[in-house]
mmCIF file of C-alpha atoms and ligand atoms in Angstrom:
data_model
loop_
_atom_site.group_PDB
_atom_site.id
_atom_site.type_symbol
_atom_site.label_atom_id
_atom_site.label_comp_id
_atom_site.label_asym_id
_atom_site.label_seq_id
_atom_site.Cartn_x
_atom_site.Cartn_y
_atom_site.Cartn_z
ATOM 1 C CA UNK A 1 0.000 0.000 0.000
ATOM 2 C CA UNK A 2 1.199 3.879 -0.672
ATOM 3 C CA UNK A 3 0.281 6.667 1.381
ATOM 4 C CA UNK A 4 0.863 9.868 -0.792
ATOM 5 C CA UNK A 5 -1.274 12.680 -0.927
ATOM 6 C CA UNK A 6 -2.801 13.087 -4.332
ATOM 7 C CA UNK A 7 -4.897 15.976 -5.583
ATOM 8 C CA UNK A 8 -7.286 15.070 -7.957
ATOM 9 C CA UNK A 9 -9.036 17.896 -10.385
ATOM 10 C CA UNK A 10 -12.046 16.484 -12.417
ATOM 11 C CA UNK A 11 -12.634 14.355 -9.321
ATOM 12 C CA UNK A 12 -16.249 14.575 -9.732
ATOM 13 C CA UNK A 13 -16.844 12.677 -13.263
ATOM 14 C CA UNK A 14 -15.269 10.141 -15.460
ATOM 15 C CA UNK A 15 -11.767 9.534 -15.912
ATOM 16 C CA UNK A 16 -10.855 11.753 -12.712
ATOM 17 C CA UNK A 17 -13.327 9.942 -10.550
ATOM 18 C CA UNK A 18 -12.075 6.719 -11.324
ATOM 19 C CA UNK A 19 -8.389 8.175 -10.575
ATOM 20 C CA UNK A 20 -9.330 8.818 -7.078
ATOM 21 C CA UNK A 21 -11.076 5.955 -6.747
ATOM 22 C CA UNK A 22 -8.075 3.720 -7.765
ATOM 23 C CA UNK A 23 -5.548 5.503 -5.514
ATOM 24 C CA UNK A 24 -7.499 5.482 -2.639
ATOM 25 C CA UNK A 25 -7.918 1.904 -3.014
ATOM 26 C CA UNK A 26 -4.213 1.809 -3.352
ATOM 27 C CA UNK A 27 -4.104 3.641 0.567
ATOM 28 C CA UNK A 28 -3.373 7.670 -1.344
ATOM 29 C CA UNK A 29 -4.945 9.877 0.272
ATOM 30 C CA UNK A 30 -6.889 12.120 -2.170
ATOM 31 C CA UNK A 31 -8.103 15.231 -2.477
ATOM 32 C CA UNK A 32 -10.719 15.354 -4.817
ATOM 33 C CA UNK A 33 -11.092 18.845 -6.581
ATOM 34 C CA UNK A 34 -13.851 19.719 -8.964
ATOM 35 C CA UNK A 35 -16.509 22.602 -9.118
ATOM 36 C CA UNK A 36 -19.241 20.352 -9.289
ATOM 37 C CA UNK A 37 -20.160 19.893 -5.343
ATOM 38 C CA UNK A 38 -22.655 16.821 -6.526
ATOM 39 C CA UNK A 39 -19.762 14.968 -8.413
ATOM 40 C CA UNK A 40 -17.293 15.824 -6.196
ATOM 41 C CA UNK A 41 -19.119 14.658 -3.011
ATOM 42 C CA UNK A 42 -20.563 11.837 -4.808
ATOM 43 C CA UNK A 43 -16.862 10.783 -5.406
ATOM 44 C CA UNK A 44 -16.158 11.085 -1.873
ATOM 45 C CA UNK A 45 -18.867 9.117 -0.666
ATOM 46 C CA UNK A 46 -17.712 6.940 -3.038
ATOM 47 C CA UNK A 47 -14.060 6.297 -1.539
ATOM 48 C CA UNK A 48 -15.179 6.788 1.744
ATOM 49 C CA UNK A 49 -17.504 3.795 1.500
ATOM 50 C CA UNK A 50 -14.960 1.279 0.348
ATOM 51 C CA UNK A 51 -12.691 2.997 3.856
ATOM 52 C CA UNK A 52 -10.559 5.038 2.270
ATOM 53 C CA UNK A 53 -9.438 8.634 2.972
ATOM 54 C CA UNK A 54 -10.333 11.527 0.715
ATOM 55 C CA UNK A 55 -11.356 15.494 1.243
ATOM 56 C CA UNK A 56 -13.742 17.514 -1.544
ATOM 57 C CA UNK A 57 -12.890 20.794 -1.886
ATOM 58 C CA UNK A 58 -15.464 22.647 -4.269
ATOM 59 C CA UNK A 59 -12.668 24.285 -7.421
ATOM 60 C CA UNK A 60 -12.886 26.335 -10.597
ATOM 61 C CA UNK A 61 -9.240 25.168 -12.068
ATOM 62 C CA UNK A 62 -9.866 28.229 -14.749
ATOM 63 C CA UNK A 63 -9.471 30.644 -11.112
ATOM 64 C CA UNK A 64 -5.227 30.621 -9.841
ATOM 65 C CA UNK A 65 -7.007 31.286 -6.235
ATOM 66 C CA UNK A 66 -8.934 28.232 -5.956
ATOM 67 C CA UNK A 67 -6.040 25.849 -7.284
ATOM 68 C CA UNK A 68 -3.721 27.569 -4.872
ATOM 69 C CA UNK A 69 -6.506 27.305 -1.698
ATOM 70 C CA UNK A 70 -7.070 23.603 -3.138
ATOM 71 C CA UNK A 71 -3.348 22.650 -2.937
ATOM 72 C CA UNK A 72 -2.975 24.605 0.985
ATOM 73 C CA UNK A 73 -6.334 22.817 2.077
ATOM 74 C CA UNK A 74 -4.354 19.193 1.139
ATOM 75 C CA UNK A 75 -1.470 20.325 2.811
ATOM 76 C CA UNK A 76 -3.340 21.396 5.757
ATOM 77 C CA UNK A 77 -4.696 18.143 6.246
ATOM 78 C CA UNK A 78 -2.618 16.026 5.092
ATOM 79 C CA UNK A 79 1.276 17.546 5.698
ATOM 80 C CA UNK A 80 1.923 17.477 1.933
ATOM 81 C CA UNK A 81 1.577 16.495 -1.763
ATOM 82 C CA UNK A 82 3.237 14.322 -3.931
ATOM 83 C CA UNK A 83 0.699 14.181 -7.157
ATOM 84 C CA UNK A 84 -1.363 16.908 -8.859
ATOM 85 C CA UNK A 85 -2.870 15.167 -11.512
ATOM 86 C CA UNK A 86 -4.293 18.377 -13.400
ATOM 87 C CA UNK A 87 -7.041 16.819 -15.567
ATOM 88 C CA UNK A 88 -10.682 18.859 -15.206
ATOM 89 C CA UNK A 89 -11.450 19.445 -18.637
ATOM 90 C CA UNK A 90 -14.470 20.889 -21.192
ATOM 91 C CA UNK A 91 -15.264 21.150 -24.458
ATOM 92 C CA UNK A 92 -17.868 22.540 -27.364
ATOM 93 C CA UNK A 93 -19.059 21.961 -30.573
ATOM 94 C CA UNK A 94 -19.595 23.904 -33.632
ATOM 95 C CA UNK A 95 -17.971 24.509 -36.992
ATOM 96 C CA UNK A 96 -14.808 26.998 -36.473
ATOM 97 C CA UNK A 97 -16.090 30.028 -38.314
ATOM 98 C CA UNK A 98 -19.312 30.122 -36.048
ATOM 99 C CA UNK A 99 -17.645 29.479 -32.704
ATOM 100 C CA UNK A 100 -18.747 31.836 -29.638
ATOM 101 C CA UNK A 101 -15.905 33.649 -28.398
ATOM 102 C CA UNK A 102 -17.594 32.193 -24.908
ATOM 103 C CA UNK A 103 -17.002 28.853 -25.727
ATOM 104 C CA UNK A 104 -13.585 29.639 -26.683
ATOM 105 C CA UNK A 105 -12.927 31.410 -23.493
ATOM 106 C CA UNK A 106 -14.383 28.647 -21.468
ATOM 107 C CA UNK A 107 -12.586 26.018 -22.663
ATOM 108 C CA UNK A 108 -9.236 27.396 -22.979
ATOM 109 C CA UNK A 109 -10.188 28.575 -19.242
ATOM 110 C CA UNK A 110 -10.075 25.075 -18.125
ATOM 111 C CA UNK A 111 -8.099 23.336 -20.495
ATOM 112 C CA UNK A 112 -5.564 25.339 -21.248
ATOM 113 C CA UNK A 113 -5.402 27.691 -18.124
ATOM 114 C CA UNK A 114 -6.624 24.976 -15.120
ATOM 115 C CA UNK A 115 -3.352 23.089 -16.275
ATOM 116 C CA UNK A 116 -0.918 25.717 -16.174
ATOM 117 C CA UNK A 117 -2.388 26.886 -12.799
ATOM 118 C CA UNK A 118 -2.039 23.338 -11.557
ATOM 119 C CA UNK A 119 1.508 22.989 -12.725
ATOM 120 C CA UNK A 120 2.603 26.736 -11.251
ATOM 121 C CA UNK A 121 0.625 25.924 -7.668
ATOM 122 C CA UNK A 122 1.477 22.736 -7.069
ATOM 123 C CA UNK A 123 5.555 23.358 -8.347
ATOM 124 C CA UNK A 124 5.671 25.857 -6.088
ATOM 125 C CA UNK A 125 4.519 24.025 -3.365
ATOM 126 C CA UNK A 126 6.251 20.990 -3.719
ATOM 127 C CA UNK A 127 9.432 23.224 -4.047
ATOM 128 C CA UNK A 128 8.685 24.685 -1.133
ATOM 129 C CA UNK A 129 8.438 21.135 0.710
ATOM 130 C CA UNK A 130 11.129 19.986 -0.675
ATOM 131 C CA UNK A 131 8.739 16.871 -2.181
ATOM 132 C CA UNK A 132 9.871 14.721 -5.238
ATOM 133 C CA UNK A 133 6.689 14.742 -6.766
ATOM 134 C CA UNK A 134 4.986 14.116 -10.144
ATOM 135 C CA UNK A 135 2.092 16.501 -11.788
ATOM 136 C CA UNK A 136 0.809 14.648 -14.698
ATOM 137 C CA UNK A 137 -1.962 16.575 -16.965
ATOM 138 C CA UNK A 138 -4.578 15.565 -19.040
ATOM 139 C CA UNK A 139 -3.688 16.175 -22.563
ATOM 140 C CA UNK A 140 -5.735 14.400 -25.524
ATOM 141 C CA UNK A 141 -5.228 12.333 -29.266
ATOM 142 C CA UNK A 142 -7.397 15.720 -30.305
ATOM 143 C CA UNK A 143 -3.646 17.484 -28.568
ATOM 144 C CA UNK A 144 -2.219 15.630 -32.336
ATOM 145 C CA UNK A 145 -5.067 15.125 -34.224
ATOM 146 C CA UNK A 146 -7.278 17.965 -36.096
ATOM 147 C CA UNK A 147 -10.992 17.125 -35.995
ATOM 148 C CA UNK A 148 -13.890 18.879 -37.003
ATOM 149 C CA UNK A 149 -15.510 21.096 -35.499
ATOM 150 C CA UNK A 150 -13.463 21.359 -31.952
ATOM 151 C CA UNK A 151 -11.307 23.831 -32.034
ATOM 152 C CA UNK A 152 -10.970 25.181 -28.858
ATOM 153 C CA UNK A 153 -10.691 22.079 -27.380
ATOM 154 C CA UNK A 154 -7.714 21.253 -29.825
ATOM 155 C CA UNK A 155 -6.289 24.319 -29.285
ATOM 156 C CA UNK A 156 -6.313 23.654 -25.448
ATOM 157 C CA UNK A 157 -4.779 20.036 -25.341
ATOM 158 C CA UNK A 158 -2.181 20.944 -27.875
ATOM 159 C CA UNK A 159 -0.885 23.524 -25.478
ATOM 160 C CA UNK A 160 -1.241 21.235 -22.851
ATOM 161 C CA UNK A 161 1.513 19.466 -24.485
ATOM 162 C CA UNK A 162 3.949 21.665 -24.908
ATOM 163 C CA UNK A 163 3.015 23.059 -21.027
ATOM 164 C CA UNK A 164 3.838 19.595 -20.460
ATOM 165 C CA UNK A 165 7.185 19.494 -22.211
ATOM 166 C CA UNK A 166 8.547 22.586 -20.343
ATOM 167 C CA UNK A 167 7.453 22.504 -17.290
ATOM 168 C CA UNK A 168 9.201 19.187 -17.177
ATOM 169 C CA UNK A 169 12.468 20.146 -18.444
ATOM 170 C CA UNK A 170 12.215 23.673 -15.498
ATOM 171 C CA UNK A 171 11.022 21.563 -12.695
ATOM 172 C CA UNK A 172 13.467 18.648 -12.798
ATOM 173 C CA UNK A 173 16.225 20.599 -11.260
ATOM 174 C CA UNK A 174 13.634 20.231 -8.023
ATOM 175 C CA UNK A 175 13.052 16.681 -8.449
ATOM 176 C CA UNK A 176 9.611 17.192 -10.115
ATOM 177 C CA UNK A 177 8.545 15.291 -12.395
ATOM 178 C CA UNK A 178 5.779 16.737 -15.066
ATOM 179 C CA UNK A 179 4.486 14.014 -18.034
ATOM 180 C CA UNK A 180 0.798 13.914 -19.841
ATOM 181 C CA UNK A 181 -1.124 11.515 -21.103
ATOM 182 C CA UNK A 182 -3.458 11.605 -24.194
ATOM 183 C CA UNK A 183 -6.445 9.921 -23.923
ATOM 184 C CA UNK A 184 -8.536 8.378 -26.803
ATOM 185 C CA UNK A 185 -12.385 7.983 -27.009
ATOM 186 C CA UNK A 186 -13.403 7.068 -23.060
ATOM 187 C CA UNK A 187 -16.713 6.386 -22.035
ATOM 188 C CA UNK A 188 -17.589 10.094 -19.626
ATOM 189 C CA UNK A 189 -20.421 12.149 -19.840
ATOM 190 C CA UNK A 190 -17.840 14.898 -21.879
ATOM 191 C CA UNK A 191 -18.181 12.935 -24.977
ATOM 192 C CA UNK A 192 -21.915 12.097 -24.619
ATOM 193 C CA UNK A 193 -23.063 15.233 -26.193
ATOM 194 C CA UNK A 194 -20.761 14.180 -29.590
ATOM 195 C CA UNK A 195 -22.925 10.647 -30.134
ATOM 196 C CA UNK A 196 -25.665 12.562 -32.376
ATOM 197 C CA UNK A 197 -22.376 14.244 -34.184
ATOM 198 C CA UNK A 198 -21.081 10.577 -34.685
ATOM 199 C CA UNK A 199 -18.144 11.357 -33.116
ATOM 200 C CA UNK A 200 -18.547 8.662 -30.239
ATOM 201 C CA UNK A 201 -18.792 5.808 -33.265
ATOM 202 C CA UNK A 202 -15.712 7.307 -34.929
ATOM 203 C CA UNK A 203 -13.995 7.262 -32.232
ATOM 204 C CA UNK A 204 -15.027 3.258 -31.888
ATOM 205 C CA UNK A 205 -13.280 2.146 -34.804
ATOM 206 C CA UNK A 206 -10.605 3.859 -34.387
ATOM 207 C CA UNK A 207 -9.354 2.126 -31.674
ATOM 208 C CA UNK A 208 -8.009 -1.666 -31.575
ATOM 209 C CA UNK A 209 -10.886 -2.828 -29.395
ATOM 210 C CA UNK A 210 -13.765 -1.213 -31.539
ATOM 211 C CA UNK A 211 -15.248 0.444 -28.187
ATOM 212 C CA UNK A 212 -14.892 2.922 -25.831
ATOM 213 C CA UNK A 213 -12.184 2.947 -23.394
ATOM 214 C CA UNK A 214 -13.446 2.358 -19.556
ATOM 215 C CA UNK A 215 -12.242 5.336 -17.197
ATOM 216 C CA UNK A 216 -11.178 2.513 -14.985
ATOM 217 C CA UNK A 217 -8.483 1.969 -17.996
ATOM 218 C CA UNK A 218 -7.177 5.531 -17.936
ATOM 219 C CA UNK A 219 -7.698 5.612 -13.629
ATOM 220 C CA UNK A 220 -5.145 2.859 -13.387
ATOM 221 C CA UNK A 221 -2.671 3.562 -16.008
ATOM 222 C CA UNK A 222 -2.151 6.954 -14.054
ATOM 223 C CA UNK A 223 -1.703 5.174 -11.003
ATOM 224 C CA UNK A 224 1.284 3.451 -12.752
ATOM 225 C CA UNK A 225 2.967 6.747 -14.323
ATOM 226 C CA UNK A 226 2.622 8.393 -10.385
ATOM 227 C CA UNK A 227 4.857 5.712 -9.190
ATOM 228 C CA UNK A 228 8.718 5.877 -8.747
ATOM 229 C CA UNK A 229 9.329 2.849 -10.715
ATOM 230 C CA UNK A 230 8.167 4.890 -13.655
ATOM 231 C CA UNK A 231 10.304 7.808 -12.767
ATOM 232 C CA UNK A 232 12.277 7.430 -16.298
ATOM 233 C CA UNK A 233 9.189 8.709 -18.023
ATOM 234 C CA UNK A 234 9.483 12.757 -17.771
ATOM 235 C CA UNK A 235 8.409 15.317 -20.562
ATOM 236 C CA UNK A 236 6.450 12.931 -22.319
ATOM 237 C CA UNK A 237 2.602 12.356 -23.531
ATOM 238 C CA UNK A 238 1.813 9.013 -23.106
ATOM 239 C CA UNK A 239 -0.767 7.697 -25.434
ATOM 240 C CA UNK A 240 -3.550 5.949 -23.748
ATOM 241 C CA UNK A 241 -5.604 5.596 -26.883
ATOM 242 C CA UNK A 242 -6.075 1.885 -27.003
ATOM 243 C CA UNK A 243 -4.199 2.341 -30.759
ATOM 244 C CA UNK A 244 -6.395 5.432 -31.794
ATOM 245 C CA UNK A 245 -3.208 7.705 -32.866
ATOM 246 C CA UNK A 246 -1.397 4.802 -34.639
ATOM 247 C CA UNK A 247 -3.642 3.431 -37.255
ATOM 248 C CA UNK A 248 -6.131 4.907 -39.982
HETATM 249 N N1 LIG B 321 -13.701 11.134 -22.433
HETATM 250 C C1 LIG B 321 -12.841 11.210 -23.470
HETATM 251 O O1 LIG B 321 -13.049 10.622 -24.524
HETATM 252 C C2 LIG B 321 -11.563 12.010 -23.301
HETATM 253 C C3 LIG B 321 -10.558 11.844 -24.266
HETATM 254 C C4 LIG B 321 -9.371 12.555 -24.154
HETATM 255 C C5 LIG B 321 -9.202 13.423 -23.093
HETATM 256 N N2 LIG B 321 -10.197 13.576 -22.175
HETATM 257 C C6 LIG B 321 -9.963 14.507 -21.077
HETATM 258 O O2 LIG B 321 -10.082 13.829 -19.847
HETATM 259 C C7 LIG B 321 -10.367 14.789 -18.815
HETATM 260 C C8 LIG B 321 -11.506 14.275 -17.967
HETATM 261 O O3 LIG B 321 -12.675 14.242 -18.753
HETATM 262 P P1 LIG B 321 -13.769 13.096 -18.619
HETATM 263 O O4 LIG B 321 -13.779 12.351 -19.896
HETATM 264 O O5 LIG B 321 -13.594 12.360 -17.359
HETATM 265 O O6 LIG B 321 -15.100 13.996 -18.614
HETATM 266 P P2 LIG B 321 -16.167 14.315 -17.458
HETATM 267 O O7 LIG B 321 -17.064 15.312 -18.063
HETATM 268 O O8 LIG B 321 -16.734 13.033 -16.966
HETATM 269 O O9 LIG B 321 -15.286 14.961 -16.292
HETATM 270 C C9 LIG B 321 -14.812 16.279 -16.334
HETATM 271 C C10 LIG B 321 -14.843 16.819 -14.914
HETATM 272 O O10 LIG B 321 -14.210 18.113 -14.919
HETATM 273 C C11 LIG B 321 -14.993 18.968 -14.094
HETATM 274 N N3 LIG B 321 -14.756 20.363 -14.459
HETATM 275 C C12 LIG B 321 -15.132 20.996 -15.606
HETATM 276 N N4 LIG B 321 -14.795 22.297 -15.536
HETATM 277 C C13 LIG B 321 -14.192 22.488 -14.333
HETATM 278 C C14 LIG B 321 -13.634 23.608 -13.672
HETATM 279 N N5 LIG B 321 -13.634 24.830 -14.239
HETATM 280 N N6 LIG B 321 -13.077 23.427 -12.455
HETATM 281 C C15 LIG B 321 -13.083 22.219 -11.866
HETATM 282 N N7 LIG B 321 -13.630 21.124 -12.425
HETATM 283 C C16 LIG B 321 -14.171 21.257 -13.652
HETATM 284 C C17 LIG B 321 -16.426 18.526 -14.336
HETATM 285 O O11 LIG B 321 -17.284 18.970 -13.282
HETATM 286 C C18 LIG B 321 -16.265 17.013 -14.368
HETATM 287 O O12 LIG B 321 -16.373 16.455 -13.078
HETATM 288 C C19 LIG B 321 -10.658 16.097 -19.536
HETATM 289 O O13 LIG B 321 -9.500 16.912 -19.495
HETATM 290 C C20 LIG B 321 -10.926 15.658 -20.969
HETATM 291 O O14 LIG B 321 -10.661 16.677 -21.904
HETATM 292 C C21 LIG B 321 -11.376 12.881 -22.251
#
């Protein structure tokens, strides 16, 4: 069993639900930040229930304050943190030429902006401890791949990339390690609103399996990239696509 302190963002839904789930199960504590109260106490009934040990704290990632009160309230009750998985995330839908400079805003907000207040907050606090930890965002295949109609979105996970890439090489002078991974087509509510669109069944057969990836998939392949024996991955985007990015 481990016993780090792991915050969480996105804790409420999907992929980041399931992450919480899996390292409290694995004796983490977690912090489970989202700005749905609902999902994110649902989540923490959830862990407590199977007698783990997890805090909600009610955060809008696309706000510097709340990311920074999110990572102080883990510290306060918990002495530290060793993981900021940085992985809330949003998205819209319409053709580029008629997208509403709200949606745009929005999503880059959360995408874009949550990440890169998760990696400044949580670097600077795990400086300041002295902790050897690992922030690992939530990048995307739509980070590499154009698609239609979903441009903020790409916009946002591309940059989470390249966030990725240099916050890794700045931070590993402290010890902290900074890597991404890029999901392909997982079964969440985000991508429920793209079935009439098709997307959802494109997104089927274009991965090795024909379906949908389970969060649980994604939950416990980030439990393995937190760990020390995977310290040698650093700077990178892992592809957890079930084949989506290699094939055509
Ligand atoms: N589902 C997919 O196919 C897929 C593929 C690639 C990447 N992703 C990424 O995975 C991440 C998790 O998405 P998911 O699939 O679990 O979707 P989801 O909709 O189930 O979960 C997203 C969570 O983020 C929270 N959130 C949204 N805006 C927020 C904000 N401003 N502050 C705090 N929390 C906020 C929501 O309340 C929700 O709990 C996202 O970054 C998404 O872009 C998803």
């Amino acid at each position: 069993m481990s016993s780090r302190v792991a915050v969480i963002t996105g804790g409420g839904s999907g992929i980041g639900r399931q992450t919480c789930l899996y390292f409290a199960s694995k004796g983490d504590k977690v912090v489970i930040a989202d700005f749905s109260e609902a999902g994110g106490n649902e989540t923490l009934e959830m862990i407590k229930e199977n007698g783990g040990d997890a805090i909600f704290v009610k955060t809008d990632v696309s706000k510097y304050e709340d990311v920074e009160a999110v990572i102080e309230k883990a510290v306060e009750a918990y002495g530290t943190i060793d993981i900021m998985f940085n992985n809330a995330g949003t998205g819209s839908r319409s053709p580029l030429l008629e997208t509403k400079l709200e949606d745009y805003q929005r999503v880059i907000g959360v995408n874009q902006h949550g990440v890169a207040y998760g990696i400044l907050a949580a670097g600077r606090k795990m400086r300041e401890l002295g902790v050897n930890g690992v922030i690992i965002n939530t990048a995307s295949v739509f980070g590499y791949l154009a698609n239609q109609s979903t441009f903020p979105y790409q916009a946002s996970k591309g940059a989470v990339r390249m966030m990725t890439q240099s916050a890794a090489l700045e931070l590993a002078p402290f010890n902290i390690r900074v890597l991404a991974i890029a999901p392909g087509g997982v079964d969440t509510p985000i991508i429920q609103g793209f079935k009439d669109a098709g997307l959802t069944e494109y997104m089927k057969k274009q991965q090795m399996r024909g379906e949908l990836i389970k969060p649980e998939a994604i939950a416990s392949a980030v439990y393995l990239l937190s760990l020390k024996e995977a310290d040698v991955i650093n700077g990178s985007v892992v592809m957890l696509d079930d084949g989506y990015a290699s094939f055509k």
